[in-house]
């Protein structure tokens, strides 16, 4: 991260070069297949989604494969490792919980260099986390931010119990609970509702972010909220 921040102009240039290369090969038909690293399952020719709508569609398609058990594990081979070794140009930021069952690259059937992933307990947010989420859209033009809450979130459940019982959680866990207090107050004691409210709250906070707001107004960025079902693997949109 540090190096990328320092060399952001170089990265931006690299991003432009990649965009040009992709545009140049898009009409080359089968040649695209030869030059890229499509999984043996073979999907569409490799082109990074460049709009919020394309990015969300790509994530939805990946999640559909995950749900259906037809994953292709794109961008998970040595060719991809080499292709992104000198620069990265992910098409989305996924901000999710630390929960071990909600790994973004898995649930969206994505690979190396596809996603910026930011994870905190209950996808709670603070200035450091916001900065991490800002990096892709502000510096590399990443077109989509997805805030991903999930079913049976242990962090939200623990926070709800702590707030309900007025029992402070140990260490910095109490900071997580504090961050979820507002969602708790509007959830009528329903943890699943609290998970969804918190996810939408974070979306609304990020939409107001001063680096995001102008990009959203120009249609270059979307911040959306979604909910992951541990049971089915399905991601559904909330906001
Ligand atoms: Zn969780």
mmCIF file of C-alpha atoms and ligand atoms in Angstrom:
data_model
loop_
_atom_site.group_PDB
_atom_site.id
_atom_site.type_symbol
_atom_site.label_atom_id
_atom_site.label_comp_id
_atom_site.label_asym_id
_atom_site.label_seq_id
_atom_site.Cartn_x
_atom_site.Cartn_y
_atom_site.Cartn_z
ATOM 1 C CA UNK A 1 0.000 0.000 0.000
ATOM 2 C CA UNK A 2 2.738 2.392 1.003
ATOM 3 C CA UNK A 3 4.569 1.971 -2.274
ATOM 4 C CA UNK A 4 1.407 2.363 -4.265
ATOM 5 C CA UNK A 5 0.561 5.553 -2.438
ATOM 6 C CA UNK A 6 4.012 6.950 -3.117
ATOM 7 C CA UNK A 7 3.971 5.938 -6.758
ATOM 8 C CA UNK A 8 0.382 6.790 -7.488
ATOM 9 C CA UNK A 9 1.126 8.787 -10.619
ATOM 10 C CA UNK A 10 3.004 5.841 -12.037
ATOM 11 C CA UNK A 11 0.076 3.630 -11.164
ATOM 12 C CA UNK A 12 -2.359 5.968 -12.816
ATOM 13 C CA UNK A 13 -0.261 5.937 -15.958
ATOM 14 C CA UNK A 14 -0.085 2.165 -15.814
ATOM 15 C CA UNK A 15 -3.872 2.108 -15.472
ATOM 16 C CA UNK A 16 -4.220 4.210 -18.610
ATOM 17 C CA UNK A 17 -1.890 1.916 -20.513
ATOM 18 C CA UNK A 18 -3.878 -1.106 -19.426
ATOM 19 C CA UNK A 19 -7.118 0.569 -20.441
ATOM 20 C CA UNK A 20 -5.649 1.256 -23.873
ATOM 21 C CA UNK A 21 -4.402 -2.287 -24.279
ATOM 22 C CA UNK A 22 -7.748 -3.709 -23.319
ATOM 23 C CA UNK A 23 -9.566 -1.392 -25.674
ATOM 24 C CA UNK A 24 -7.151 -2.380 -28.430
ATOM 25 C CA UNK A 25 -7.617 -6.091 -27.962
ATOM 26 C CA UNK A 26 -11.341 -6.091 -27.351
ATOM 27 C CA UNK A 27 -12.126 -6.457 -31.034
ATOM 28 C CA UNK A 28 -9.341 -8.910 -31.747
ATOM 29 C CA UNK A 29 -11.607 -11.888 -31.180
ATOM 30 C CA UNK A 30 -9.796 -15.113 -30.435
ATOM 31 C CA UNK A 31 -6.490 -13.293 -30.086
ATOM 32 C CA UNK A 32 -7.795 -11.934 -26.806
ATOM 33 C CA UNK A 33 -8.090 -15.442 -25.509
ATOM 34 C CA UNK A 34 -4.529 -16.200 -26.487
ATOM 35 C CA UNK A 35 -3.188 -13.150 -24.691
ATOM 36 C CA UNK A 36 -5.154 -13.377 -21.506
ATOM 37 C CA UNK A 37 -5.535 -15.898 -18.808
ATOM 38 C CA UNK A 38 -9.049 -17.146 -19.070
ATOM 39 C CA UNK A 39 -9.808 -20.059 -16.798
ATOM 40 C CA UNK A 40 -10.150 -23.382 -18.517
ATOM 41 C CA UNK A 41 -13.910 -23.011 -18.044
ATOM 42 C CA UNK A 42 -13.699 -20.040 -20.425
ATOM 43 C CA UNK A 43 -15.807 -16.953 -19.881
ATOM 44 C CA UNK A 44 -16.098 -13.805 -21.957
ATOM 45 C CA UNK A 45 -12.891 -12.177 -23.209
ATOM 46 C CA UNK A 46 -11.115 -10.449 -20.374
ATOM 47 C CA UNK A 47 -12.009 -6.816 -20.005
ATOM 48 C CA UNK A 48 -12.016 -4.895 -16.770
ATOM 49 C CA UNK A 49 -15.458 -3.488 -15.986
ATOM 50 C CA UNK A 50 -15.102 0.273 -16.278
ATOM 51 C CA UNK A 51 -18.497 1.572 -15.150
ATOM 52 C CA UNK A 52 -20.371 1.088 -11.874
ATOM 53 C CA UNK A 53 -23.037 -0.914 -13.704
ATOM 54 C CA UNK A 54 -20.539 -3.215 -15.419
ATOM 55 C CA UNK A 55 -18.690 -3.746 -12.152
ATOM 56 C CA UNK A 56 -21.851 -4.695 -10.274
ATOM 57 C CA UNK A 57 -22.942 -6.991 -13.107
ATOM 58 C CA UNK A 58 -19.575 -8.771 -12.962
ATOM 59 C CA UNK A 59 -19.849 -9.237 -9.203
ATOM 60 C CA UNK A 60 -23.402 -10.513 -9.566
ATOM 61 C CA UNK A 61 -22.376 -13.018 -12.233
ATOM 62 C CA UNK A 62 -19.544 -14.246 -10.014
ATOM 63 C CA UNK A 63 -21.881 -14.571 -7.067
ATOM 64 C CA UNK A 64 -24.361 -16.468 -9.220
ATOM 65 C CA UNK A 65 -21.628 -18.990 -10.037
ATOM 66 C CA UNK A 66 -20.790 -19.254 -6.331
ATOM 67 C CA UNK A 67 -24.436 -19.902 -5.446
ATOM 68 C CA UNK A 68 -24.880 -22.413 -8.260
ATOM 69 C CA UNK A 69 -21.614 -24.253 -7.622
ATOM 70 C CA UNK A 70 -20.282 -23.365 -11.079
ATOM 71 C CA UNK A 71 -17.306 -21.208 -10.061
ATOM 72 C CA UNK A 72 -14.557 -20.666 -12.644
ATOM 73 C CA UNK A 73 -11.894 -19.215 -10.260
ATOM 74 C CA UNK A 74 -10.932 -16.482 -12.731
ATOM 75 C CA UNK A 75 -7.584 -14.714 -12.444
ATOM 76 C CA UNK A 76 -6.057 -17.242 -10.092
ATOM 77 C CA UNK A 77 -3.140 -18.535 -12.119
ATOM 78 C CA UNK A 78 0.500 -17.675 -12.788
ATOM 79 C CA UNK A 79 -0.375 -15.732 -15.949
ATOM 80 C CA UNK A 80 -2.590 -13.400 -13.949
ATOM 81 C CA UNK A 81 0.058 -13.045 -11.257
ATOM 82 C CA UNK A 82 2.470 -11.873 -13.944
ATOM 83 C CA UNK A 83 -0.119 -9.641 -15.600
ATOM 84 C CA UNK A 84 -0.749 -7.646 -12.443
ATOM 85 C CA UNK A 85 2.796 -7.753 -11.071
ATOM 86 C CA UNK A 86 3.661 -4.202 -12.119
ATOM 87 C CA UNK A 87 0.293 -2.529 -11.741
ATOM 88 C CA UNK A 88 -3.177 -3.129 -10.459
ATOM 89 C CA UNK A 89 -6.539 -1.906 -11.648
ATOM 90 C CA UNK A 90 -9.272 -3.586 -9.578
ATOM 91 C CA UNK A 91 -12.859 -2.956 -10.668
ATOM 92 C CA UNK A 92 -14.479 -2.788 -7.229
ATOM 93 C CA UNK A 93 -13.903 -2.143 -3.563
ATOM 94 C CA UNK A 94 -15.641 -4.664 -1.331
ATOM 95 C CA UNK A 95 -15.993 -3.585 2.270
ATOM 96 C CA UNK A 96 -17.096 -6.558 4.310
ATOM 97 C CA UNK A 97 -16.946 -8.169 7.737
ATOM 98 C CA UNK A 98 -13.909 -10.100 8.974
ATOM 99 C CA UNK A 99 -16.097 -13.210 9.223
ATOM 100 C CA UNK A 100 -14.188 -16.188 7.806
ATOM 101 C CA UNK A 101 -17.248 -17.258 5.809
ATOM 102 C CA UNK A 102 -17.562 -14.024 3.856
ATOM 103 C CA UNK A 103 -14.340 -13.884 1.843
ATOM 104 C CA UNK A 104 -15.084 -11.475 -1.052
ATOM 105 C CA UNK A 105 -12.937 -13.157 -3.722
ATOM 106 C CA UNK A 106 -14.749 -16.413 -2.997
ATOM 107 C CA UNK A 107 -18.325 -15.200 -2.782
ATOM 108 C CA UNK A 108 -17.909 -13.131 -5.963
ATOM 109 C CA UNK A 109 -15.790 -15.761 -7.747
ATOM 110 C CA UNK A 110 -13.079 -13.194 -8.466
ATOM 111 C CA UNK A 111 -9.305 -13.379 -8.467
ATOM 112 C CA UNK A 112 -5.977 -11.643 -8.128
ATOM 113 C CA UNK A 113 -6.069 -7.925 -8.847
ATOM 114 C CA UNK A 114 -9.858 -7.826 -9.201
ATOM 115 C CA UNK A 115 -10.942 -6.359 -5.876
ATOM 116 C CA UNK A 116 -9.777 -3.985 -3.216
ATOM 117 C CA UNK A 117 -10.947 -5.685 -0.052
ATOM 118 C CA UNK A 118 -11.477 -3.806 3.195
ATOM 119 C CA UNK A 119 -12.668 -5.822 6.164
ATOM 120 C CA UNK A 120 -13.569 -4.895 9.706
ATOM 121 C CA UNK A 121 -15.812 -6.530 12.309
ATOM 122 C CA UNK A 122 -19.409 -5.860 11.281
ATOM 123 C CA UNK A 123 -17.996 -3.667 8.479
ATOM 124 C CA UNK A 124 -17.814 -0.824 10.989
ATOM 125 C CA UNK A 125 -16.126 2.299 9.786
ATOM 126 C CA UNK A 126 -13.759 4.973 11.038
ATOM 127 C CA UNK A 127 -11.370 7.422 9.351
ATOM 128 C CA UNK A 128 -8.622 4.833 8.805
ATOM 129 C CA UNK A 129 -11.066 2.436 7.179
ATOM 130 C CA UNK A 130 -12.592 5.218 5.110
ATOM 131 C CA UNK A 131 -9.128 6.078 3.841
ATOM 132 C CA UNK A 132 -8.590 2.487 2.768
ATOM 133 C CA UNK A 133 -11.916 2.503 0.929
ATOM 134 C CA UNK A 134 -11.107 5.854 -0.700
ATOM 135 C CA UNK A 135 -7.851 4.709 -2.227
ATOM 136 C CA UNK A 136 -9.195 2.778 -5.222
ATOM 137 C CA UNK A 137 -11.886 5.220 -6.375
ATOM 138 C CA UNK A 138 -9.865 8.362 -5.678
ATOM 139 C CA UNK A 139 -6.493 7.244 -7.020
ATOM 140 C CA UNK A 140 -7.249 4.559 -9.599
ATOM 141 C CA UNK A 141 -10.796 5.353 -10.671
ATOM 142 C CA UNK A 142 -12.312 2.161 -9.261
ATOM 143 C CA UNK A 143 -15.999 2.511 -10.250
ATOM 144 C CA UNK A 144 -17.788 0.623 -7.467
ATOM 145 C CA UNK A 145 -17.810 0.289 -3.698
ATOM 146 C CA UNK A 146 -19.881 -2.524 -2.209
ATOM 147 C CA UNK A 147 -20.601 -2.541 1.515
ATOM 148 C CA UNK A 148 -21.377 -6.153 2.327
ATOM 149 C CA UNK A 149 -23.217 -7.113 5.499
ATOM 150 C CA UNK A 150 -23.992 -10.729 6.221
ATOM 151 C CA UNK A 151 -26.352 -13.140 7.898
ATOM 152 C CA UNK A 152 -25.565 -14.202 11.491
ATOM 153 C CA UNK A 153 -22.875 -11.576 11.946
ATOM 154 C CA UNK A 154 -21.134 -12.413 15.214
ATOM 155 C CA UNK A 155 -19.792 -8.886 15.653
ATOM 156 C CA UNK A 156 -23.226 -7.305 15.321
ATOM 157 C CA UNK A 157 -24.743 -9.980 17.576
ATOM 158 C CA UNK A 158 -22.118 -9.381 20.277
ATOM 159 C CA UNK A 159 -22.609 -5.630 20.007
ATOM 160 C CA UNK A 160 -26.390 -5.995 20.291
ATOM 161 C CA UNK A 161 -26.049 -8.133 23.420
ATOM 162 C CA UNK A 162 -23.558 -5.740 24.962
ATOM 163 C CA UNK A 163 -25.743 -2.721 24.274
ATOM 164 C CA UNK A 164 -28.867 -4.518 25.457
ATOM 165 C CA UNK A 165 -27.292 -5.694 28.697
ATOM 166 C CA UNK A 166 -25.267 -2.502 29.263
ATOM 167 C CA UNK A 167 -22.198 -4.700 29.621
ATOM 168 C CA UNK A 168 -19.055 -3.277 28.092
ATOM 169 C CA UNK A 169 -17.131 -5.651 25.845
ATOM 170 C CA UNK A 170 -13.415 -6.081 26.677
ATOM 171 C CA UNK A 171 -10.625 -4.192 24.958
ATOM 172 C CA UNK A 172 -11.370 -2.443 21.696
ATOM 173 C CA UNK A 173 -14.337 -4.729 21.078
ATOM 174 C CA UNK A 174 -16.259 -2.050 22.938
ATOM 175 C CA UNK A 175 -15.324 0.400 20.177
ATOM 176 C CA UNK A 176 -17.037 -1.882 17.668
ATOM 177 C CA UNK A 177 -20.157 -1.973 19.833
ATOM 178 C CA UNK A 178 -20.142 1.829 20.106
ATOM 179 C CA UNK A 179 -19.930 2.096 16.348
ATOM 180 C CA UNK A 180 -23.054 -0.062 16.051
ATOM 181 C CA UNK A 181 -25.083 1.763 18.707
ATOM 182 C CA UNK A 182 -27.069 3.847 16.237
ATOM 183 C CA UNK A 183 -28.114 0.792 14.206
ATOM 184 C CA UNK A 184 -28.974 -1.040 17.434
ATOM 185 C CA UNK A 185 -31.354 1.710 18.524
ATOM 186 C CA UNK A 186 -33.340 1.400 15.293
ATOM 187 C CA UNK A 187 -33.441 -2.388 15.118
ATOM 188 C CA UNK A 188 -36.106 -3.250 17.726
ATOM 189 C CA UNK A 189 -33.864 -5.959 19.159
ATOM 190 C CA UNK A 190 -33.729 -7.769 15.803
ATOM 191 C CA UNK A 191 -30.090 -8.576 15.022
ATOM 192 C CA UNK A 192 -30.689 -9.297 11.340
ATOM 193 C CA UNK A 193 -32.435 -5.944 10.980
ATOM 194 C CA UNK A 194 -29.499 -4.314 12.781
ATOM 195 C CA UNK A 195 -27.074 -5.905 10.300
ATOM 196 C CA UNK A 196 -29.042 -4.474 7.381
ATOM 197 C CA UNK A 197 -29.472 -1.043 8.977
ATOM 198 C CA UNK A 198 -25.764 -0.820 9.750
ATOM 199 C CA UNK A 199 -24.862 -1.789 6.187
ATOM 200 C CA UNK A 200 -27.088 0.932 4.747
ATOM 201 C CA UNK A 201 -25.752 3.430 7.312
ATOM 202 C CA UNK A 202 -22.205 2.758 6.137
ATOM 203 C CA UNK A 203 -23.293 3.191 2.511
ATOM 204 C CA UNK A 204 -24.838 6.546 3.376
ATOM 205 C CA UNK A 205 -21.712 7.624 5.235
ATOM 206 C CA UNK A 206 -19.489 6.704 2.308
ATOM 207 C CA UNK A 207 -21.756 8.451 -0.178
ATOM 208 C CA UNK A 208 -21.120 11.683 1.712
ATOM 209 C CA UNK A 209 -17.360 11.167 1.701
ATOM 210 C CA UNK A 210 -15.737 14.220 0.186
ATOM 211 C CA UNK A 211 -13.646 12.221 -2.259
ATOM 212 C CA UNK A 212 -16.594 10.031 -3.267
ATOM 213 C CA UNK A 213 -19.419 12.564 -3.571
ATOM 214 C CA UNK A 214 -18.084 14.362 -6.684
ATOM 215 C CA UNK A 215 -17.363 11.058 -8.431
ATOM 216 C CA UNK A 216 -20.847 9.794 -7.599
ATOM 217 C CA UNK A 217 -22.376 13.010 -8.967
ATOM 218 C CA UNK A 218 -20.527 12.458 -12.256
ATOM 219 C CA UNK A 219 -21.683 8.842 -12.510
ATOM 220 C CA UNK A 220 -18.128 7.542 -12.225
ATOM 221 C CA UNK A 221 -18.707 5.810 -8.894
ATOM 222 C CA UNK A 222 -21.492 3.994 -7.123
ATOM 223 C CA UNK A 223 -21.592 3.006 -3.470
ATOM 224 C CA UNK A 224 -24.055 0.223 -2.859
ATOM 225 C CA UNK A 225 -25.049 -1.954 0.072
ATOM 226 C CA UNK A 226 -25.616 -5.688 -0.083
ATOM 227 C CA UNK A 227 -26.355 -8.620 2.204
ATOM 228 C CA UNK A 228 -24.683 -12.004 2.076
ATOM 229 C CA UNK A 229 -26.583 -15.142 3.064
ATOM 230 C CA UNK A 230 -24.306 -17.595 4.853
ATOM 231 C CA UNK A 231 -26.868 -20.315 4.138
ATOM 232 C CA UNK A 232 -27.301 -19.902 0.382
ATOM 233 C CA UNK A 233 -24.196 -17.930 -0.621
ATOM 234 C CA UNK A 234 -26.391 -15.359 -2.313
ATOM 235 C CA UNK A 235 -25.668 -11.637 -2.263
ATOM 236 C CA UNK A 236 -28.752 -9.424 -2.437
ATOM 237 C CA UNK A 237 -28.726 -5.691 -2.848
ATOM 238 C CA UNK A 238 -29.944 -3.504 0.011
ATOM 239 C CA UNK A 239 -29.217 0.023 -1.175
HETATM 240 ZN ZN1 LIG B 1 -19.780 -10.417 10.647
#
